[in-house]
């Protein structure tokens, strides 16, 4: 009996060991070294750049204002952290690795913004589509049946009462202490403002932080014409809300105007009504008249904070987003020249050497990159803001898909505008410069991934252009632009996007994103080449009062 029992026990143990052995084979073991290598690779996706500017153009009062504006801008970081994730301190207490902490800071959370918002922190699940604006267990249906007029406001959170029912919490209530500090700083800066327009804007923006009524300060910002110092600050873009696309996130840019470059750009705004009428779409989709009180200006940006500093960095601004302000006043287009130059030199040029046909590399130029980026922002003012069939604004009817389609519109209409103005002799250079640089720019922006509205827009355009024969891939893996077919594809895609927007066609946009907003295996292989060549995806900033020598 004992001998048989022992034999049986040996067999069972052996079988158990074999079973565990097989189980181990199925699970990849990740060593500490592999984890460290992965995080090093993550950090290497970014290249550092120092944000500076020529401060000699500032008056003594402006030099005193600048640190105050930067201090106000810094406050946007904490507000955006709460909107994007929640409790920052709680997250950092879970993490011991310093490189992981650095990557968390870059992303304002544990999700990689350049890799589809995938979690890179153990124990953290996928990012909620509604970020921290809504209860994590709230369904779209529950939101839609919730009867509260402020639920769709740009400036409210949705939370639960003790009984589990939904309620809204205004930003100025949730952030009561923080917005009071920001308001006081803006008022302090206003006392130093020598420019009447800047002074009025700062005072109105200070008041807006306390009640979430931003339109009056948006109008005041549009009226500013002669100021050298500027600040864009507040809850502005809605990219972070990928559930409904209606909640705004806090961000800030502190800016110094380049007066010489701005003078060169100013006259382009006068062409907007003419360009609107020439859009390649049926007349019913271009009946709106864009405001001509719009500015095209160049700036050095000296501080980023909040949403605009998370993951991929913005290099041009088109604001305000308020449709009423846009129709009455137009928008201001701010080209962030120093940040733009950094991306061109450190990212676009190296991409060109890897993926653009050798015979066309000479056409990739900074002036073309600047123009394409600038007219992307101008193009936000073209097209249609309100649907033609009574569905409300384009933004409200297309919900969470609105941002990706709007970015796609701005990209393609930006190139259309360049082509039209080039024909008029208003823009110098060879049109091949703009088209080839545009192609290289697609490879830059598509690397932002599917979690970014800009990334989705670039995927759609790349796949659409491919189907239309706007470029061909060589045997050596480089791409060659077919300029005639790219011009045709530009008009076809413009027509498609403007029609979808004007119709408020949510299902049509969803289908477009599903079919075209993807990275094919072939394209992914090309993007992998860029990573292997150690070409960064984006930039991180050395910035602040000390960097500026203040």
XYZ file of C-alpha atoms in Angstrom:
550
model
C 0.000 0.000 0.000
C 2.698 2.450 0.986
C 4.806 1.632 -2.055
C 1.821 2.114 -4.364
C 0.903 5.351 -2.647
C 4.433 6.705 -3.004
C 4.523 5.730 -6.671
C 1.193 7.422 -7.243
C 2.417 10.534 -5.422
C 5.552 10.673 -7.585
C 3.447 10.395 -10.738
C 1.099 13.167 -9.560
C 3.962 15.473 -8.623
C 5.670 14.825 -11.946
C 2.462 15.470 -13.831
C 1.868 18.614 -11.804
C 5.363 19.869 -12.584
C 4.858 19.148 -16.277
C 1.558 21.001 -16.174
C 3.207 24.032 -14.544
C 6.032 23.829 -17.033
C 3.561 24.003 -19.908
C 1.732 26.884 -18.234
C 4.959 28.824 -17.885
C 5.668 28.388 -21.558
C 2.420 30.156 -22.392
C 3.213 33.216 -20.280
C 5.964 35.575 -21.378
C 8.152 36.523 -18.442
C 9.215 40.174 -18.550
C 12.443 40.915 -16.747
C 13.288 44.139 -14.962
C 15.814 44.844 -17.719
C 13.137 44.464 -20.422
C 10.803 46.786 -18.540
C 13.581 49.355 -18.224
C 14.396 49.049 -21.935
C 10.730 49.537 -22.832
C 10.464 52.667 -20.723
C 13.721 54.023 -22.134
C 12.273 53.513 -25.616
C 9.120 55.342 -24.542
C 11.104 58.329 -23.325
C 13.186 58.290 -26.512
C 10.017 58.986 -28.506
C 10.491 62.581 -27.357
C 13.354 64.962 -27.970
C 13.990 67.900 -25.661
C 13.778 71.483 -26.868
C 14.385 74.709 -24.932
C 11.628 77.329 -25.231
C 13.266 80.743 -25.435
C 12.701 84.010 -27.219
C 14.235 87.445 -27.710
C 13.047 89.273 -24.592
C 14.610 92.548 -25.753
C 11.420 93.273 -27.707
C 9.507 93.552 -24.395
C 9.026 96.741 -22.428
C 9.929 96.879 -18.735
C 6.266 96.365 -17.769
C 5.957 93.399 -20.114
C 9.049 91.811 -18.592
C 7.383 92.135 -15.188
C 4.139 90.659 -16.549
C 5.762 87.603 -18.100
C 6.518 85.676 -14.855
C 2.982 86.404 -13.611
C 1.448 85.005 -16.794
C 3.658 81.920 -16.574
C 2.581 81.394 -12.962
C -1.087 81.596 -14.020
C -0.412 79.166 -16.861
C 1.224 76.663 -14.487
C -2.093 76.333 -12.640
C -3.616 74.731 -15.752
C -1.438 71.655 -15.203
C -3.260 70.614 -12.036
C -6.696 71.254 -13.528
C -5.911 69.219 -16.626
C -4.483 66.397 -14.515
C -7.826 66.100 -12.735
C -9.770 66.183 -16.020
C -7.565 63.631 -17.750
C -6.965 61.227 -14.875
C -8.039 62.241 -11.383
C -5.784 62.064 -8.330
C -2.222 62.622 -9.554
C -0.665 62.084 -6.111
C -2.377 58.726 -5.673
C -0.969 57.544 -9.008
C 2.601 58.611 -8.219
C 2.494 56.821 -4.871
C 2.000 53.549 -6.778
C 5.079 54.049 -8.965
C 8.701 53.728 -7.827
C 10.580 53.716 -11.153
C 11.886 57.197 -12.007
C 11.691 56.743 -15.789
C 8.067 55.654 -15.484
C 7.355 58.777 -13.436
C 8.933 60.917 -16.146
C 6.752 59.272 -18.776
C 3.667 59.773 -16.616
C 4.482 63.491 -16.427
C 4.793 63.727 -20.224
C 1.416 62.013 -20.705
C -0.395 63.574 -17.737
C -1.386 60.080 -16.690
C -0.582 56.374 -17.073
C -1.678 56.109 -20.715
C 0.667 56.532 -23.669
C -0.859 59.266 -25.820
C 1.303 58.347 -28.806
C 0.363 54.668 -28.627
C -3.423 54.573 -28.652
C -3.654 55.559 -24.960
C -2.368 52.162 -23.868
C -1.620 51.804 -20.177
C 2.065 51.582 -19.260
C 1.577 51.296 -15.485
C 0.903 47.878 -13.945
C -2.574 47.598 -12.487
C -4.002 50.535 -14.445
C -6.737 49.557 -16.864
C -7.533 51.171 -20.212
C -8.360 54.855 -20.267
C -12.063 55.716 -19.930
C -13.331 57.343 -23.126
C -14.866 60.097 -21.043
C -11.602 60.662 -19.123
C -12.559 61.986 -15.665
C -15.530 64.061 -16.823
C -18.102 61.352 -16.195
C -18.627 58.520 -13.698
C -16.702 55.486 -14.969
C -19.848 53.344 -14.829
C -22.067 55.796 -16.721
C -23.434 54.581 -20.058
C -24.245 56.782 -23.046
C -27.903 55.837 -22.597
C -27.894 57.015 -18.975
C -26.406 60.322 -20.040
C -28.946 60.814 -22.802
C -31.924 60.162 -20.497
C -30.528 62.400 -17.731
C -32.638 65.554 -17.687
C -30.327 68.459 -16.938
C -29.795 71.416 -19.243
C -26.146 71.813 -18.159
C -25.122 68.198 -18.821
C -23.817 69.081 -22.303
C -22.061 72.240 -21.186
C -18.390 72.526 -22.043
C -17.744 73.451 -18.437
C -19.366 70.805 -16.221
C -18.425 67.442 -14.737
C -20.989 64.701 -14.259
C -20.948 63.028 -10.866
C -23.261 60.857 -8.783
C -25.442 61.775 -5.829
C -25.495 59.512 -2.777
C -28.488 57.665 -4.233
C -26.534 56.935 -7.438
C -28.363 59.440 -9.636
C -26.434 61.833 -11.871
C -25.682 65.472 -11.139
C -23.570 68.182 -12.764
C -20.733 70.091 -11.103
C -19.538 73.317 -12.798
C -15.810 73.743 -13.317
C -15.734 76.910 -11.204
C -17.242 74.948 -8.312
C -15.009 71.874 -8.665
C -11.912 74.084 -8.949
C -13.060 76.879 -6.629
C -9.698 77.535 -4.953
C -7.593 77.070 -8.077
C -9.612 79.373 -10.338
C -9.563 82.072 -7.686
C -5.755 81.976 -7.731
C -5.694 82.140 -11.531
C -8.163 85.007 -11.558
C -6.048 87.001 -9.102
C -2.888 86.422 -11.151
C -4.561 87.601 -14.352
C -5.823 90.718 -12.580
C -2.315 91.366 -11.257
C -0.953 91.069 -14.807
C -3.686 93.411 -16.050
C -2.437 96.186 -13.779
C 0.882 96.082 -15.665
C -0.637 95.934 -19.156
C 0.201 98.953 -21.308
C -1.897 97.702 -24.230
C -5.592 98.552 -23.701
C -6.799 95.451 -25.562
C -4.630 93.108 -23.511
C -5.709 94.799 -20.272
C -9.403 94.361 -21.111
C -8.930 90.728 -22.104
C -7.038 89.834 -18.923
C -9.707 91.443 -16.752
C -12.563 89.675 -18.549
C -10.721 86.346 -18.560
C -10.107 86.694 -14.828
C -13.857 87.101 -14.299
C -14.678 84.191 -16.628
C -12.680 81.737 -14.515
C -15.036 82.477 -11.611
C -18.311 81.768 -13.439
C -17.443 79.743 -16.586
C -18.805 82.496 -18.863
C -15.996 82.798 -21.425
C -17.639 84.311 -24.514
C -17.155 87.981 -23.609
C -13.444 87.423 -23.004
C -13.237 85.513 -26.313
C -14.598 88.583 -28.114
C -12.073 90.750 -26.258
C -9.253 88.406 -27.253
C -10.331 88.753 -30.884
C -10.203 92.541 -30.599
C -6.555 92.607 -29.467
C -4.345 93.823 -32.326
C -1.256 95.637 -31.037
C -0.114 93.620 -28.007
C 3.275 91.896 -27.993
C 2.651 89.654 -24.972
C -0.279 87.235 -25.101
C -1.724 84.357 -23.127
C -4.217 81.718 -24.214
C -5.647 80.263 -21.027
C -8.725 78.401 -19.855
C -10.875 75.364 -20.686
C -10.637 75.265 -24.486
C -10.317 72.066 -26.568
C -12.569 68.990 -26.327
C -10.180 66.284 -27.590
C -9.856 64.624 -24.175
C -13.568 63.746 -24.058
C -13.728 60.843 -26.491
C -17.120 59.729 -25.179
C -19.145 62.700 -26.412
C -16.538 65.271 -27.432
C -18.238 68.061 -25.478
C -16.143 68.691 -22.349
C -13.362 71.266 -22.482
C -9.910 70.819 -20.984
C -7.711 73.407 -19.324
C -4.539 74.569 -21.024
C -2.368 77.633 -21.488
C 0.190 79.121 -23.859
C 2.299 82.158 -22.977
C 3.344 83.929 -26.164
C 5.578 86.696 -27.522
C 4.529 88.105 -30.877
C 6.997 88.223 -33.751
C 5.939 91.551 -35.257
C 7.970 91.233 -38.476
C 6.684 87.783 -39.415
C 3.152 88.786 -38.430
C 3.170 91.732 -40.830
C 4.000 89.354 -43.689
C 1.053 87.099 -42.851
C -1.652 89.653 -42.038
C -3.029 90.228 -45.559
C -3.947 86.554 -46.144
C -7.060 86.887 -43.942
C -8.629 89.136 -46.588
C -8.866 86.198 -48.997
C -11.110 84.083 -46.749
C -14.511 84.987 -48.286
C -13.149 84.430 -51.802
C -11.575 81.108 -50.837
C -14.825 80.041 -49.144
C -16.739 80.588 -52.386
C -14.180 78.575 -54.336
C -14.361 75.472 -52.122
C -14.768 72.257 -54.172
C -18.245 71.422 -52.807
C -21.875 72.229 -53.653
C -22.952 75.801 -52.961
C -25.291 74.819 -50.100
C -22.250 73.796 -48.029
C -20.498 77.168 -48.348
C -23.220 79.741 -47.720
C -21.679 80.851 -44.424
C -19.389 83.855 -44.726
C -16.212 83.585 -42.637
C -15.367 86.621 -40.544
C -12.606 88.790 -41.973
C -11.648 90.356 -38.652
C -9.201 87.479 -38.309
C -5.524 87.632 -37.503
C -2.661 85.611 -38.906
C 0.295 86.111 -36.621
C 3.586 84.456 -35.727
C 4.708 83.973 -32.134
C 7.420 82.463 -30.041
C 5.780 80.328 -27.384
C 7.603 80.436 -24.058
C 5.344 78.260 -21.924
C 2.936 75.363 -22.474
C 0.652 73.922 -19.776
C -2.181 71.433 -19.500
C -3.823 69.851 -22.525
C -1.539 71.423 -25.150
C 1.511 70.087 -23.280
C 0.292 66.464 -23.081
C 1.875 63.981 -25.486
C 2.117 65.521 -28.960
C 2.603 69.287 -28.823
C 0.564 71.883 -30.684
C 2.529 74.120 -33.073
C -0.295 76.378 -34.268
C -3.530 77.641 -32.735
C -6.899 78.548 -34.233
C -9.267 80.051 -31.659
C -11.829 80.767 -30.270
C -13.870 77.594 -30.786
C -17.146 79.377 -30.003
C -19.179 79.236 -33.253
C -20.911 82.568 -32.523
C -17.584 84.331 -32.100
C -16.266 82.692 -35.266
C -19.226 83.831 -37.372
C -19.114 87.398 -36.039
C -15.373 87.932 -35.709
C -13.636 85.012 -37.330
C -10.718 83.488 -35.469
C -7.125 84.260 -34.638
C -4.465 81.981 -36.104
C -1.292 81.863 -34.093
C 1.755 80.193 -35.604
C 4.177 79.042 -32.903
C 7.319 79.612 -34.892
C 10.003 78.377 -32.495
C 8.135 75.134 -31.684
C 7.373 74.637 -35.371
C 11.023 75.006 -36.277
C 11.962 72.423 -33.638
C 9.585 69.832 -35.114
C 10.767 70.507 -38.655
C 14.478 70.230 -37.881
C 14.328 67.381 -35.388
C 11.527 65.266 -36.909
C 10.408 66.190 -40.451
C 13.876 66.419 -41.994
C 15.026 63.023 -40.606
C 11.728 61.419 -41.758
C 12.350 62.808 -45.241
C 15.734 61.094 -45.408
C 14.120 57.725 -44.652
C 10.734 57.733 -46.409
C 10.695 60.314 -49.224
C 12.021 59.501 -52.702
C 15.551 60.833 -53.080
C 14.627 62.880 -56.166
C 11.945 64.775 -54.208
C 13.761 65.437 -50.914
C 14.916 68.850 -52.101
C 11.267 69.981 -52.030
C 10.870 69.480 -48.275
C 11.387 72.987 -46.888
C 10.643 74.866 -43.681
C 8.808 77.695 -45.452
C 6.449 75.116 -46.975
C 6.013 73.392 -43.603
C 5.232 76.766 -42.018
C 2.701 77.617 -44.750
C 0.991 74.215 -44.609
C 0.695 74.461 -40.835
C -0.486 78.056 -40.956
C -3.187 77.441 -43.540
C -4.332 74.364 -41.621
C -5.323 76.801 -38.887
C -6.823 79.284 -41.337
C -8.876 76.494 -42.902
C -10.689 75.877 -39.624
C -12.566 79.100 -40.462
C -13.726 77.813 -43.855
C -16.532 75.406 -44.657
C -19.582 75.125 -42.472
C -20.272 75.487 -38.757
C -24.000 74.711 -38.765
C -25.580 71.731 -40.502
C -27.809 72.372 -43.524
C -30.647 70.152 -42.257
C -31.449 71.502 -38.813
C -29.264 69.092 -36.824
C -27.582 71.971 -35.011
C -23.870 72.729 -35.113
C -21.468 70.385 -36.840
C -19.674 69.871 -33.530
C -22.828 68.819 -31.648
C -24.175 66.575 -34.412
C -20.924 64.655 -34.951
C -20.259 64.307 -31.201
C -16.995 62.538 -30.339
C -16.118 62.196 -34.052
C -16.264 65.942 -34.690
C -12.671 66.726 -33.714
C -11.035 64.117 -35.970
C -13.095 65.180 -38.994
C -12.491 68.873 -38.305
C -8.730 68.288 -38.145
C -8.960 66.339 -41.397
C -10.860 69.227 -42.974
C -8.291 71.765 -41.822
C -5.402 69.685 -43.161
C -6.851 69.187 -46.633
C -8.381 72.669 -47.011
C -5.080 74.125 -45.835
C -3.367 72.547 -48.844
C -6.248 73.698 -51.068
C -5.717 77.273 -49.854
C -1.991 77.078 -50.534
C -2.713 75.859 -54.055
C -5.281 78.614 -54.708
C -3.077 81.410 -53.356
C -0.090 80.020 -55.240
C -2.083 80.276 -58.477
C -2.859 83.924 -57.635
C 0.840 84.626 -57.113
C 0.282 85.383 -53.415
C 2.571 82.576 -52.281
C 6.069 82.112 -53.665
C 7.977 78.922 -54.359
C 7.297 75.733 -56.275
C 3.980 73.989 -55.566
C 6.027 70.777 -55.366
C 7.559 72.184 -52.158
C 4.166 72.349 -50.450
C 2.921 68.983 -51.676
C 6.092 67.052 -50.875
C 6.392 68.688 -47.468
C 2.707 67.892 -46.922
C 3.456 64.209 -47.638
C 6.390 64.175 -45.212
C 4.116 65.864 -42.679
C 1.611 63.025 -42.909
C 4.273 60.572 -41.733
C 5.077 62.899 -38.844
C 1.484 63.296 -37.665
C 0.225 59.755 -38.244
C 2.687 58.646 -35.554
C 0.501 60.418 -32.974
C -1.733 57.342 -33.088
C -5.441 56.620 -33.047
C -6.033 58.278 -29.668
C -5.291 61.685 -31.235
C -7.770 63.562 -33.438
C -4.797 64.702 -35.544
C -3.538 61.131 -35.811
C -6.912 59.813 -37.016
C -7.161 62.648 -39.536
C -3.755 61.762 -40.966
C -4.608 58.049 -41.224
C -7.755 58.910 -43.179
C -5.849 61.212 -45.516
C -2.985 58.755 -46.057
C -5.355 55.926 -46.980
C -7.535 58.170 -49.146
C -4.488 59.489 -51.010
C -3.196 55.954 -51.472
C -6.478 54.836 -53.044
C -6.456 57.866 -55.368
C -2.858 57.262 -56.471
C -1.570 60.523 -54.998
C 1.692 58.764 -54.212
C 3.472 55.551 -55.109
C 5.773 53.393 -53.021
C 9.152 52.542 -54.525
C 10.903 49.197 -54.247
C 13.357 50.706 -51.766
C 10.465 51.591 -49.431
C 10.446 55.341 -50.129
C 7.401 57.265 -51.334
C 7.101 59.400 -54.460
C 4.372 62.026 -54.832
C 2.231 62.124 -57.983
C 1.504 65.854 -57.994
C -1.402 65.840 -60.475
C -3.221 63.036 -58.687
C -2.573 64.610 -55.285
C -4.347 67.759 -56.465
C -7.352 65.672 -57.578
C -7.380 63.724 -54.297
C -7.214 66.995 -52.362
C -10.416 68.236 -54.041
C -12.218 64.886 -53.646
C -11.408 64.575 -49.961
C -12.359 68.222 -49.347
C -15.740 67.575 -50.963
C -16.324 64.423 -48.915
C -15.469 65.988 -45.552
C -17.412 69.210 -46.116
C -20.471 67.210 -47.204
C -20.320 64.940 -44.153
C -19.996 67.973 -41.880
C -22.805 69.921 -43.535
C -25.145 66.936 -43.333
C -24.232 66.241 -39.720
C -23.802 62.657 -40.927
C -22.634 60.850 -37.789
C -23.010 57.368 -39.337
C -21.111 58.424 -42.459
C -18.232 59.828 -40.430
C -18.150 56.703 -38.258
C -17.887 54.590 -41.408
C -15.089 56.783 -42.788
C -13.112 56.514 -39.556
C -13.669 52.751 -39.398
C -12.559 52.133 -42.981
C -9.854 54.752 -43.463
C -8.743 55.748 -39.962
C -6.428 52.778 -39.571
C -2.732 52.078 -39.899
C -2.112 49.190 -42.297
C 0.598 46.622 -41.625
C 2.653 48.077 -44.484
C 2.441 51.612 -43.104
C 3.250 50.359 -39.606
C 6.416 48.752 -40.979
C 7.398 52.133 -42.413
C 6.747 53.838 -39.092
C 8.849 51.167 -37.390
C 11.729 52.200 -39.663
C 11.523 55.678 -38.188
C 11.710 54.289 -34.666
C 14.683 52.099 -35.561
C 16.386 55.175 -36.993
C 15.859 56.852 -33.570
C 13.715 59.602 -35.064
C 11.625 61.074 -32.246
C 7.848 61.260 -32.498
C 7.504 64.577 -30.715
C 9.146 67.095 -28.420
C 9.209 67.909 -24.730
C 10.077 71.323 -23.442
C 12.608 72.839 -21.130
C 10.603 75.899 -20.176
C 9.790 78.409 -17.506
C 11.076 81.495 -15.767
C 14.599 80.128 -15.189
C 14.990 78.995 -18.812
C 14.081 82.522 -19.927
C 16.634 84.016 -17.575
C 14.015 85.804 -15.512
